[in-house]
Coordinates of C-alpha atoms in Angstrom, one line a residue:
X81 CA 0.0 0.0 0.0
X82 CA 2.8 2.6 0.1
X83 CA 3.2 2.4 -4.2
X84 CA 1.4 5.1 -5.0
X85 CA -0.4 3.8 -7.8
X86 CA -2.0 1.3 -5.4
X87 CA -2.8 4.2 -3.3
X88 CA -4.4 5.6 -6.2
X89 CA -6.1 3.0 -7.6
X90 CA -7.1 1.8 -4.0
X91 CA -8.9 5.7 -3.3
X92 CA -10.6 5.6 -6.9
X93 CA -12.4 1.7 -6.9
X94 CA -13.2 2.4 -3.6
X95 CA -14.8 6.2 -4.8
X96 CA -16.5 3.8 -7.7
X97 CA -17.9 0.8 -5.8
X98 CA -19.0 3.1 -3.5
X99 CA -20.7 5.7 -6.4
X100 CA -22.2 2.4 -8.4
X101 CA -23.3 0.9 -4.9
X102 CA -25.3 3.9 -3.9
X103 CA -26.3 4.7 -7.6
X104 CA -27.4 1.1 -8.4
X105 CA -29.1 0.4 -5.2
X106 CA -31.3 3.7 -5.6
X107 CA -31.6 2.7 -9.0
X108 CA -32.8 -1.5 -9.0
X109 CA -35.3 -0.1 -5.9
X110 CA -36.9 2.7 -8.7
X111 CA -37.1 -0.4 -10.8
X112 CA -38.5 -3.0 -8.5
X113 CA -41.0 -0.2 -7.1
X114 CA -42.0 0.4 -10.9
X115 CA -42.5 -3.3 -12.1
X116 CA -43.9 -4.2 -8.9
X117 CA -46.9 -1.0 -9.2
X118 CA -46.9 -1.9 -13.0
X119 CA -47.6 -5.7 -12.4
X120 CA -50.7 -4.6 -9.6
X121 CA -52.2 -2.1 -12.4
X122 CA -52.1 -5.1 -15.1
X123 CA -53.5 -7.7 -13.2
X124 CA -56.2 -4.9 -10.9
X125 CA -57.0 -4.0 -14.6
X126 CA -58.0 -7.6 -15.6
X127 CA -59.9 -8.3 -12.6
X128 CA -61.6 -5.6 -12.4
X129 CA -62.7 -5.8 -16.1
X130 CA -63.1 -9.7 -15.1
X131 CA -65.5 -8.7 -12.6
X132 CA -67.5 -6.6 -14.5
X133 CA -68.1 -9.4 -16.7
X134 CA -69.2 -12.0 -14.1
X135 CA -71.6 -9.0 -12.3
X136 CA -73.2 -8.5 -15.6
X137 CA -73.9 -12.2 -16.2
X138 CA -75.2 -13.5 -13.0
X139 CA -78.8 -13.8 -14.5
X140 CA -76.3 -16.4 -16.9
X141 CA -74.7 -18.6 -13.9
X142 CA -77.6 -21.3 -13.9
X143 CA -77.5 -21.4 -18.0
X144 CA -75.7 -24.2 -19.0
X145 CA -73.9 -22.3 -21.5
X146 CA -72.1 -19.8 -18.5
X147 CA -69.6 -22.1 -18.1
X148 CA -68.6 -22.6 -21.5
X149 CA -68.8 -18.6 -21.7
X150 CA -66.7 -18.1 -18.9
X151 CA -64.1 -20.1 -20.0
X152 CA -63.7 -19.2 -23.5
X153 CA -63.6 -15.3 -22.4
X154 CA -61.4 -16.1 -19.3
X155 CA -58.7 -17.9 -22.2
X156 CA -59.4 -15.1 -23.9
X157 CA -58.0 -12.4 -21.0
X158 CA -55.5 -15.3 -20.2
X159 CA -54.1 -14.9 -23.7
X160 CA -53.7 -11.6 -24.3
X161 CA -52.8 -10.4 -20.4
X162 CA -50.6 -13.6 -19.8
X163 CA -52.2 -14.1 -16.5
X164 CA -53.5 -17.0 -14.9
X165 CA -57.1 -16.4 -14.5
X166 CA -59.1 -18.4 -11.5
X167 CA -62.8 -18.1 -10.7
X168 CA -63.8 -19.9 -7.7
X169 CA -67.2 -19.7 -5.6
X170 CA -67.4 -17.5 -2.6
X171 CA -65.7 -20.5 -0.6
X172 CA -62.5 -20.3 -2.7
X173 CA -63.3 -23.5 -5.0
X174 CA -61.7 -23.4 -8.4
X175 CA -64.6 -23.4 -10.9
X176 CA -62.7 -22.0 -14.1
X177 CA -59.1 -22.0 -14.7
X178 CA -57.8 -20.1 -17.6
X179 CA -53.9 -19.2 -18.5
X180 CA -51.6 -18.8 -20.7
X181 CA -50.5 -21.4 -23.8
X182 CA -46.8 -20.9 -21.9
X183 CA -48.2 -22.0 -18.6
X184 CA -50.6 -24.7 -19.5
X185 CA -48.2 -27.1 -18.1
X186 CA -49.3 -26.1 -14.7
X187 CA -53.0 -26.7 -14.7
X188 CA -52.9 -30.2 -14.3
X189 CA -50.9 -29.2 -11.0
X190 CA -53.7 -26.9 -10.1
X191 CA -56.0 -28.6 -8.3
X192 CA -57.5 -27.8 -5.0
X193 CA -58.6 -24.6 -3.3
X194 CA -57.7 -21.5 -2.8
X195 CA -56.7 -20.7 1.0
X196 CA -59.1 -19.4 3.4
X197 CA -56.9 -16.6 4.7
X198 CA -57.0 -15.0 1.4
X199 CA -60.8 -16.3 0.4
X200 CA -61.3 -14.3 3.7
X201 CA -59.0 -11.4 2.9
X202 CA -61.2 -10.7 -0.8
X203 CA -64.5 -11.1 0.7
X204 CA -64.1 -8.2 3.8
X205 CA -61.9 -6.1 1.4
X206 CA -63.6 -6.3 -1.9
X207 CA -60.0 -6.1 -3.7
X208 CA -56.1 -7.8 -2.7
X209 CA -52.6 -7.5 -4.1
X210 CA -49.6 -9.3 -2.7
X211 CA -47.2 -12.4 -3.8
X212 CA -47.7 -15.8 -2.6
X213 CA -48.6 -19.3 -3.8
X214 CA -52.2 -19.4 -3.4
X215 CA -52.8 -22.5 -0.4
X216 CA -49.9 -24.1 -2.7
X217 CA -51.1 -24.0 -5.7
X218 CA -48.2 -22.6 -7.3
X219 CA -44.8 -24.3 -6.7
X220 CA -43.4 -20.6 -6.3
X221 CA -44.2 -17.1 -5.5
X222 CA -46.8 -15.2 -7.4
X223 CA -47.7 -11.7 -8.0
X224 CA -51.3 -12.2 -7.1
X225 CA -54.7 -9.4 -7.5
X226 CA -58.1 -10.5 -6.3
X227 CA -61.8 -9.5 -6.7
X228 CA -65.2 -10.7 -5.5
X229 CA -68.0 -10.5 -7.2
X230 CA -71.4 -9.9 -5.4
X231 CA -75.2 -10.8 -5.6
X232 CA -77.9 -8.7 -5.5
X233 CA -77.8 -8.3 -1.5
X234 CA -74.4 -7.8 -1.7
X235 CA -73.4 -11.1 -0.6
X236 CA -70.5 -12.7 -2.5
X237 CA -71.5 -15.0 -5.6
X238 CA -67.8 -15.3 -6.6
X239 CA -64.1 -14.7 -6.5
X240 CA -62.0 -13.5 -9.2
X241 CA -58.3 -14.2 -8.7
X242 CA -55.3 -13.3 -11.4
X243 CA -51.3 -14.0 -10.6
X244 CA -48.4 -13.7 -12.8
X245 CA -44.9 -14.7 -11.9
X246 CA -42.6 -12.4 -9.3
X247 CA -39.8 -14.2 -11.7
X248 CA -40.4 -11.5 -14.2
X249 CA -39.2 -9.0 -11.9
X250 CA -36.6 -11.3 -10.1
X251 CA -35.2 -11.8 -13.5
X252 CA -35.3 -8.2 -15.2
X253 CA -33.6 -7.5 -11.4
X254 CA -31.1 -9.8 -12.3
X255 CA -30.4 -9.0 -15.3
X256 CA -29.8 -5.1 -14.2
X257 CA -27.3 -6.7 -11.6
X258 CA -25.5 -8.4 -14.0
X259 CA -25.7 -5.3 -16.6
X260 CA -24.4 -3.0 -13.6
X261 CA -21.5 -5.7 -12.6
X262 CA -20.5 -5.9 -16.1
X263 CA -20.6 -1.9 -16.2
X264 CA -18.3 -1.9 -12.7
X265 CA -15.9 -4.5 -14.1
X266 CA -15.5 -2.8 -17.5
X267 CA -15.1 1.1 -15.3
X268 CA -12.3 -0.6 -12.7
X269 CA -10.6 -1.5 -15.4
X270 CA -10.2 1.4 -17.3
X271 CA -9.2 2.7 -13.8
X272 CA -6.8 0.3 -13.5
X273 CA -5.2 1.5 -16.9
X274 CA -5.9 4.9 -16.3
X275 CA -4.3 5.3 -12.6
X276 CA -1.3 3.3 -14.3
X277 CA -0.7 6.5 -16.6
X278 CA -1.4 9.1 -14.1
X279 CA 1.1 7.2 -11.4
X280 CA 3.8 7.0 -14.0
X281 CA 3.0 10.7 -14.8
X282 CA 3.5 11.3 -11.4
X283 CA 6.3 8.9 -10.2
X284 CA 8.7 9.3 -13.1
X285 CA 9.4 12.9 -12.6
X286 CA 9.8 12.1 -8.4
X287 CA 12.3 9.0 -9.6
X288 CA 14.2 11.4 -11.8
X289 CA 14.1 14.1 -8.7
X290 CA 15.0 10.9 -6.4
X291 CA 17.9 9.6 -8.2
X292 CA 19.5 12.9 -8.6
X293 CA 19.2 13.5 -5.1
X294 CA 21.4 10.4 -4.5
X295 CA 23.9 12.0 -7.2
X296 CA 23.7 14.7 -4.8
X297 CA 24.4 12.4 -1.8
X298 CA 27.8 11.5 -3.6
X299 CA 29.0 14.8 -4.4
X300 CA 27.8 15.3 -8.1
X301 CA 26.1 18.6 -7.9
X302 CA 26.0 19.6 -11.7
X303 CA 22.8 17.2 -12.4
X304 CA 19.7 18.7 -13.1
X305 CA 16.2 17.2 -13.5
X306 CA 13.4 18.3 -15.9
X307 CA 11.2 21.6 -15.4
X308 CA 8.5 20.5 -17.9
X309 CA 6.7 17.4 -16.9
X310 CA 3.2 19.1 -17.8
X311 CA 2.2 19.3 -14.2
X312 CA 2.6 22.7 -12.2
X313 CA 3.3 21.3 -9.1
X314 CA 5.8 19.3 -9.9
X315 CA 7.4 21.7 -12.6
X316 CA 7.5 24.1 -9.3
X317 CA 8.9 21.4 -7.3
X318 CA 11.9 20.8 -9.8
X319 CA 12.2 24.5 -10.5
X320 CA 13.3 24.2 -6.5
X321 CA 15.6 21.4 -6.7
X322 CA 17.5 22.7 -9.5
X323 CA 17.9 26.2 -7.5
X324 CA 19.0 24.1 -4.2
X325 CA 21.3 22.1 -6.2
X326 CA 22.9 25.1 -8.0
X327 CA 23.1 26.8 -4.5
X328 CA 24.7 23.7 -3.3
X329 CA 27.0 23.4 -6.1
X330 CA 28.0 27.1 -5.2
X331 CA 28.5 26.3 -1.5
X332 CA 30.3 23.5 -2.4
X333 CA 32.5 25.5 -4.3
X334 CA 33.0 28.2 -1.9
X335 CA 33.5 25.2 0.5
X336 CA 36.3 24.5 -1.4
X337 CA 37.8 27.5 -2.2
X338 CA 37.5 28.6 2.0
X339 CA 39.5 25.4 2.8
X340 CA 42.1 26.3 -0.1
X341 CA 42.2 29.9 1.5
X342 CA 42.9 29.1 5.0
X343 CA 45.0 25.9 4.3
X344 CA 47.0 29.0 2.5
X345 CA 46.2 31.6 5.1
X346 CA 47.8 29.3 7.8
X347 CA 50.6 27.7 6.3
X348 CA 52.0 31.2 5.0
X349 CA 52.1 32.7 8.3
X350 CA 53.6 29.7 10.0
X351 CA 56.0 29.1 7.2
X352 CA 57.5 32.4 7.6
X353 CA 57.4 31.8 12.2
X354 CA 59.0 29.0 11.5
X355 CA 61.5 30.2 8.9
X356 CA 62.5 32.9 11.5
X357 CA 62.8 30.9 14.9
X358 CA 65.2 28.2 13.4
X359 CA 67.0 31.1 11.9
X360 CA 67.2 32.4 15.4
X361 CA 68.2 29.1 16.7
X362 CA 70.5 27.8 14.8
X363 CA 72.3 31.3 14.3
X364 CA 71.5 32.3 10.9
X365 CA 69.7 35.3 12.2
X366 CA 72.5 37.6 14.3
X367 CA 71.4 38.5 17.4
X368 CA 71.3 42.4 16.5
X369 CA 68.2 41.3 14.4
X370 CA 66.3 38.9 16.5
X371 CA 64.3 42.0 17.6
X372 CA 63.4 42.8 13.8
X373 CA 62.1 39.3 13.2
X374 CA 60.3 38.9 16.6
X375 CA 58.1 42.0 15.1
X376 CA 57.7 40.0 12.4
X377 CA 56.3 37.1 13.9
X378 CA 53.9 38.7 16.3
X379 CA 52.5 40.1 13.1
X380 CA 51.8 37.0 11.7
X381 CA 50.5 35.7 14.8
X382 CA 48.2 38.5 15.0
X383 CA 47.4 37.7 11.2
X384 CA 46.4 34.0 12.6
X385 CA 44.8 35.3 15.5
X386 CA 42.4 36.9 13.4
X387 CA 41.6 35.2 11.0
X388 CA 41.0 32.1 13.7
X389 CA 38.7 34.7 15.6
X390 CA 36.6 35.7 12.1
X391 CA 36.8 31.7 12.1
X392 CA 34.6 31.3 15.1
X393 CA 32.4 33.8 14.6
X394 CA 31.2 33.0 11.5
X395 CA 30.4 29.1 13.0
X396 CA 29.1 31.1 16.1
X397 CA 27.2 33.2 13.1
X398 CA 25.6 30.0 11.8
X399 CA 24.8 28.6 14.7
X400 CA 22.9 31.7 16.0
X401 CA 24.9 31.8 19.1
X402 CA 27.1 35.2 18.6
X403 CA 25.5 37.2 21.6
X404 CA 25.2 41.0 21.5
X405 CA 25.1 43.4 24.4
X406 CA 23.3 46.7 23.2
X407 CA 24.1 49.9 25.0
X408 CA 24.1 53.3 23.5
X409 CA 27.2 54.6 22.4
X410 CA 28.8 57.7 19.9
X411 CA 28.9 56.2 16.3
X412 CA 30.4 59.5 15.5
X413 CA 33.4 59.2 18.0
X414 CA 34.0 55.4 16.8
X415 CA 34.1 56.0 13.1
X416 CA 36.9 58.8 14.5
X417 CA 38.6 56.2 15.8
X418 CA 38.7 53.8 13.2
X419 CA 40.2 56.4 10.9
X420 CA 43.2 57.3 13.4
X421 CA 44.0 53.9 13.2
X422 CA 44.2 53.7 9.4
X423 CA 46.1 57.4 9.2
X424 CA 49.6 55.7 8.0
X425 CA 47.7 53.7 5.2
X426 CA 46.1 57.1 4.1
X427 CA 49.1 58.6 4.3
X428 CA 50.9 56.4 2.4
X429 CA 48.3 56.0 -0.6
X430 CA 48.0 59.8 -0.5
X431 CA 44.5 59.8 -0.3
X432 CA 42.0 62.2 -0.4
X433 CA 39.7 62.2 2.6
X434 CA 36.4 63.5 1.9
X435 CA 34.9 62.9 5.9
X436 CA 31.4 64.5 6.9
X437 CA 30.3 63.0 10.6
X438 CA 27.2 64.1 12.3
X439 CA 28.5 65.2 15.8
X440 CA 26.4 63.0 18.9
X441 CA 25.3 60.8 16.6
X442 CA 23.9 58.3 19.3
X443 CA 23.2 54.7 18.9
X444 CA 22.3 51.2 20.3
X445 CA 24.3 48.9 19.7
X446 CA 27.2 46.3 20.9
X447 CA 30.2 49.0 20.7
X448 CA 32.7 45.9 20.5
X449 CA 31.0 44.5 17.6
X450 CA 29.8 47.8 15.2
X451 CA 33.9 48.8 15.7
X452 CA 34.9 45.5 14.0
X453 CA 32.2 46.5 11.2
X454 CA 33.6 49.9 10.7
X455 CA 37.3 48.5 10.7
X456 CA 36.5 45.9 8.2
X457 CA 35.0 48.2 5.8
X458 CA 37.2 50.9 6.3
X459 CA 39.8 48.6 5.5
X460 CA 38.9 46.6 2.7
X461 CA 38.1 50.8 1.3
X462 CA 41.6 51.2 2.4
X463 CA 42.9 48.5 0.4
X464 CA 41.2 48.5 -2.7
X465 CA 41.4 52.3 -3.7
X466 CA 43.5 53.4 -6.1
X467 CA 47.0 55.2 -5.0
X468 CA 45.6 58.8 -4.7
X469 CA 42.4 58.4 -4.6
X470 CA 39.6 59.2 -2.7
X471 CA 37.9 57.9 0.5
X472 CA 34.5 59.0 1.0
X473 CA 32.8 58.9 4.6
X474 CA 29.9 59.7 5.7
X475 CA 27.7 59.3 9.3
X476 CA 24.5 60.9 9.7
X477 CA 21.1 60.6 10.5
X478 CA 18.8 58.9 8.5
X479 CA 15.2 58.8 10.1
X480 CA 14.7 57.1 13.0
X481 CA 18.2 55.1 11.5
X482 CA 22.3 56.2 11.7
X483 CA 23.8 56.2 8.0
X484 CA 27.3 54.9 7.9
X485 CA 28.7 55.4 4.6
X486 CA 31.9 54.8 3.0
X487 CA 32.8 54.8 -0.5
X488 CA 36.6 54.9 -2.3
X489 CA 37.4 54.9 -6.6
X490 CA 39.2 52.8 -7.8
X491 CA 38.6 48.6 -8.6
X492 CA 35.0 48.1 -9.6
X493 CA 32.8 45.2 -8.5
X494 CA 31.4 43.3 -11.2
X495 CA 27.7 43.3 -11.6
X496 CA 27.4 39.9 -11.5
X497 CA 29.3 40.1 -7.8
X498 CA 27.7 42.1 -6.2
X499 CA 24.7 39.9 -5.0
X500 CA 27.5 37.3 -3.8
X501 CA 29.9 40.0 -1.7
X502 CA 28.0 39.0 1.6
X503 CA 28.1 35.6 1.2
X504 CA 30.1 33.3 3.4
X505 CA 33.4 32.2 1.5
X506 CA 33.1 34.8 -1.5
X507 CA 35.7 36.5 -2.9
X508 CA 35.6 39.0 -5.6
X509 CA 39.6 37.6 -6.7
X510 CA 38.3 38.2 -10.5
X511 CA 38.4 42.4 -10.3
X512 CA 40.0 43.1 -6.7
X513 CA 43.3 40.5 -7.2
X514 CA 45.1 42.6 -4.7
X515 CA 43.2 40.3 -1.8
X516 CA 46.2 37.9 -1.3
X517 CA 44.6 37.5 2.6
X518 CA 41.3 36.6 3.9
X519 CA 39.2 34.2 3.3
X520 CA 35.9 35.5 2.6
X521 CA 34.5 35.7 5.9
X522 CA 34.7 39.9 6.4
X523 CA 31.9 41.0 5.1
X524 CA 29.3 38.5 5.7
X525 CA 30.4 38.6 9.4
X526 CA 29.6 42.7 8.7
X527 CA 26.6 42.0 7.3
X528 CA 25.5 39.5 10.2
X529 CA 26.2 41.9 12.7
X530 CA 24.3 44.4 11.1
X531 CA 21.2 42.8 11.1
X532 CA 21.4 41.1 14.5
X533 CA 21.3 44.8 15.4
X534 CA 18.2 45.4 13.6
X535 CA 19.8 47.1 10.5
X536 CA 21.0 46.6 7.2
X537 CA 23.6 47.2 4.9
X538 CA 24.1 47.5 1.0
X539 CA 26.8 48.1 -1.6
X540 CA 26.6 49.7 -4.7
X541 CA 30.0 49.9 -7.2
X542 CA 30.5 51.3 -10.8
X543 CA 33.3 53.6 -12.6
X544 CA 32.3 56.2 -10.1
X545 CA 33.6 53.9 -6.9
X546 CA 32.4 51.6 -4.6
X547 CA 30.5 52.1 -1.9
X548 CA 28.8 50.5 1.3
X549 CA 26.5 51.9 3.4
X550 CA 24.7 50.3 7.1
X551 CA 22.2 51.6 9.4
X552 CA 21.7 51.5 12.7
X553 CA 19.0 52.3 15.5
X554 CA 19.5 55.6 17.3
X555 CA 18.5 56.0 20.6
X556 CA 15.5 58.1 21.1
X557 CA 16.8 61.7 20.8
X558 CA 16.6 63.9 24.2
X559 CA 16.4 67.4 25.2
X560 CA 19.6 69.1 24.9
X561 CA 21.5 66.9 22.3
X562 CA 21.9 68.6 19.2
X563 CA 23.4 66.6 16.2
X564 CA 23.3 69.0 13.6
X565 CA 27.0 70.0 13.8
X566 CA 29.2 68.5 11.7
X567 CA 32.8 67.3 11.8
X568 CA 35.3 67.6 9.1

């Protein structure tokens, strides 16, 4: 039961049976109802008509002719209603017997009387229908109408008694029941065919989606299954797969390329440590150095510091476990900061600084945190702009929002980047080839941070420059703070 096109040919014989059962029931009962009231208007018709017959001959019943009379016009109605035709006396005693050519096999089996119950039944009623056998005078049951026929005082002179066979009915029943089980037979078996095509339909796009999902179990991410298999769902569905797999294929390949970067990122630092303390050791290095190379090497082990801390964060990142602590604090002061910090790289690019900050610009925020997002873009700015060129920075209010804005000339983004700069891994090495360090992990820690505090951040770049731009919450402005001085 867990194929599906059992399932589906299970749901739709059982929607069928139950359909023909309900339909064919109502149906056969219409029928039986109809035969059954068509059979009591033939045979009330005859007796009735019989009746009238004997009423307007009792002046007859003591000729010797009424009996010849009776019978020939009784074989008469026999012949053409196909009825059996009895007239007994008030007493149910058979006096004529008429039927049928079909049925005269019977009358020598027809002897006897009819039964009292029924004798009894005519006489108080004046009229009877029902099925029976008549005291046993048929060997099975009969559709059977009665009538007596009365004197002048209203006493009864005689019955009149007509029956044709319930197997008329029985069998047109029958044969409607084997019409509507020949009908049900024929109907689950187109089913059958029918659900067989719809099921393949359906199952042959979810194998193809199935076995490419195991491709993708082992690694091959460059399959792709079918968008047109004339069904919208399932078009939507593989629409889906194909954009998970090519997402996978690009994770897989920024997967790669982070483990290439930091297998580089580490061995070069530690290559050069290395290099310098055996020099040290084994004397290659003069003493009157050591201190020159000891610089060296706490730069690189600040290099692998940091780029082991961006390491953590960005797993602490994924795993929605890097905790901020807001408090309000001076963007404006911060950004100031950050700038001192880079004033030898400025000076040595000779760079024009083009710096506009909103004075008190106050915000909420983890102070810890928003400085490493100003550092980083400040120095990937720093790094990419052209050897005098200009740095751009802006801070300012923006709304209810702080605008942080930096922008330098020089390398441009490609267009076809610039969705990916914020992705874990990615590296624009394509247009900015002066990244020999990192390892893609900057700016989508920036932009993480950023939005765990409720902002956002964006990046536009053409031949003008790039630029990036974040907001941030301010804290509800007071009485007395006035931010519309500016520092240059």
């Amino acid at each position: 039961m867990r194929n599906l096109f059992v399932k589906n040919y299970m749901a739709f014989a059982m929607l069928i049976l139950v359909s023909f059962t309900f339909a064919g029931g109502v149906f056969m009962a219409q029928v039986s109802r109809y035969s059954v009231q068509e059979k009591k208007e033939q045979l009330g018709t005859t007796v009735s008509y019989i009746d009238t017959i004997v009423d307007n001959n009792l002046t007859l019943v003591q000729s010797p002719d009424y009996s010849a009379f009776m019978q020939t016009y009784l074989d008469q109605q026999a012949a053409v209603s196909g009825c059996i035709i009895l007239l007994t006396d008030a007493d149910g005693n058979i006096n004529i017997l008429s039927m049928p050519q079909e049925n005269e096999n019977l009358e020598s089996e027809m002897q006897g009387a009819v039964s009292s119950s029924l004798v009894k039944t005519i006489t108080e009623t004046g009229s009877y229908f029902g099925t029976g056998n008549i005291n046993g005078l048929f060997s099975e049951n009969y559709f059977i109408a009665g009538s007596r026929c009365t004197n002048a005082d209203g006493s009864t002179s005689a019955l009149v008694i007509a029956a044709t066979p319930s197997e008329s009915t029985t069998g047109l029943m029958n044969d409607i029941m084997r019409s509507y089980l020949f009908i049900v037979c024929i109907t689950l078996t187109l089913t059958l065919i029918i659900s067989w095509f719809l099921s393949d339909m359906l199952t042959r796009p979810l194998k193809g989606l199935v076995s490419a999902a195991k491709k993708f179990g082992r690694g091959e991410f460059d399959v792709r299954v079918s968008e047109n298999n004339n069904c919208d769902e399932i078009d939507e569905l593989a629409v889906s797969f194909n954009n998970m797999a090519t997402s996978l294929r690009q994770q897989e390949e920024l997967s790669r390329g982070f483990v290439a970067n930091v297998s580089h990122e580490l061995k070069t630092p530690m290559t050069s440590i290395r290099g310098f303390v055996d020099g040290m050791l084994d004397g290659t290095i003069p003493p009157e150095k050591h201190n020159q190379y000891l610089k060296i090497i706490s730069e690189e082990v600040g290099r692998l510091s940091r780029l082991v801390i961006r390491m953590l964060d960005a797993a602490k990142i994924q795993a929605g476990e890097l905790i901020i602590t807001p408090a309000p604090f001076d963007l404006t002061e911060m950004a100031a900061r950050v700038l001192i910090s880079f004033e030898n790289q400025i000076n040595d690019k000779h760079l024009e600084m083009d710096v506009e900050l909103e004075d008190n610009l106050i915000v909420n925020g983890d102070s810890d945190h928003i400085y490493r997002v100003i550092y980083n873009l400040v120095d990937n700015a720093v790094k990419f702009v052209n050897d005098g060129g200009t740095l751009t920075i802006r801070a300012e209010t923006e709304g209810t929002m702080s605008l942080f804005l930096i922008r330098n000339t020089g390398s441009v983004i490609p267009p076809e980047d610039l969705p990916h700069v914020f992705d874990r891994f990615y590296k624009v090495d394509r247009s900015r080839s002066r990244d020999r360090t990192g390892a893609g992990l900057g700016l989508y820690i920036v932009k993480s941070i950023v939005n765990l505090h409720g902002g956002d951040i964006s990046v536009r770049s053409s031949a003008e420059g790039t630029e990036f731009a974040f907001t941030m919450p301010l804290v509800p402005k007071q009485d007395g703070h006035d931010r519309t001085k500016k520092t240059e």
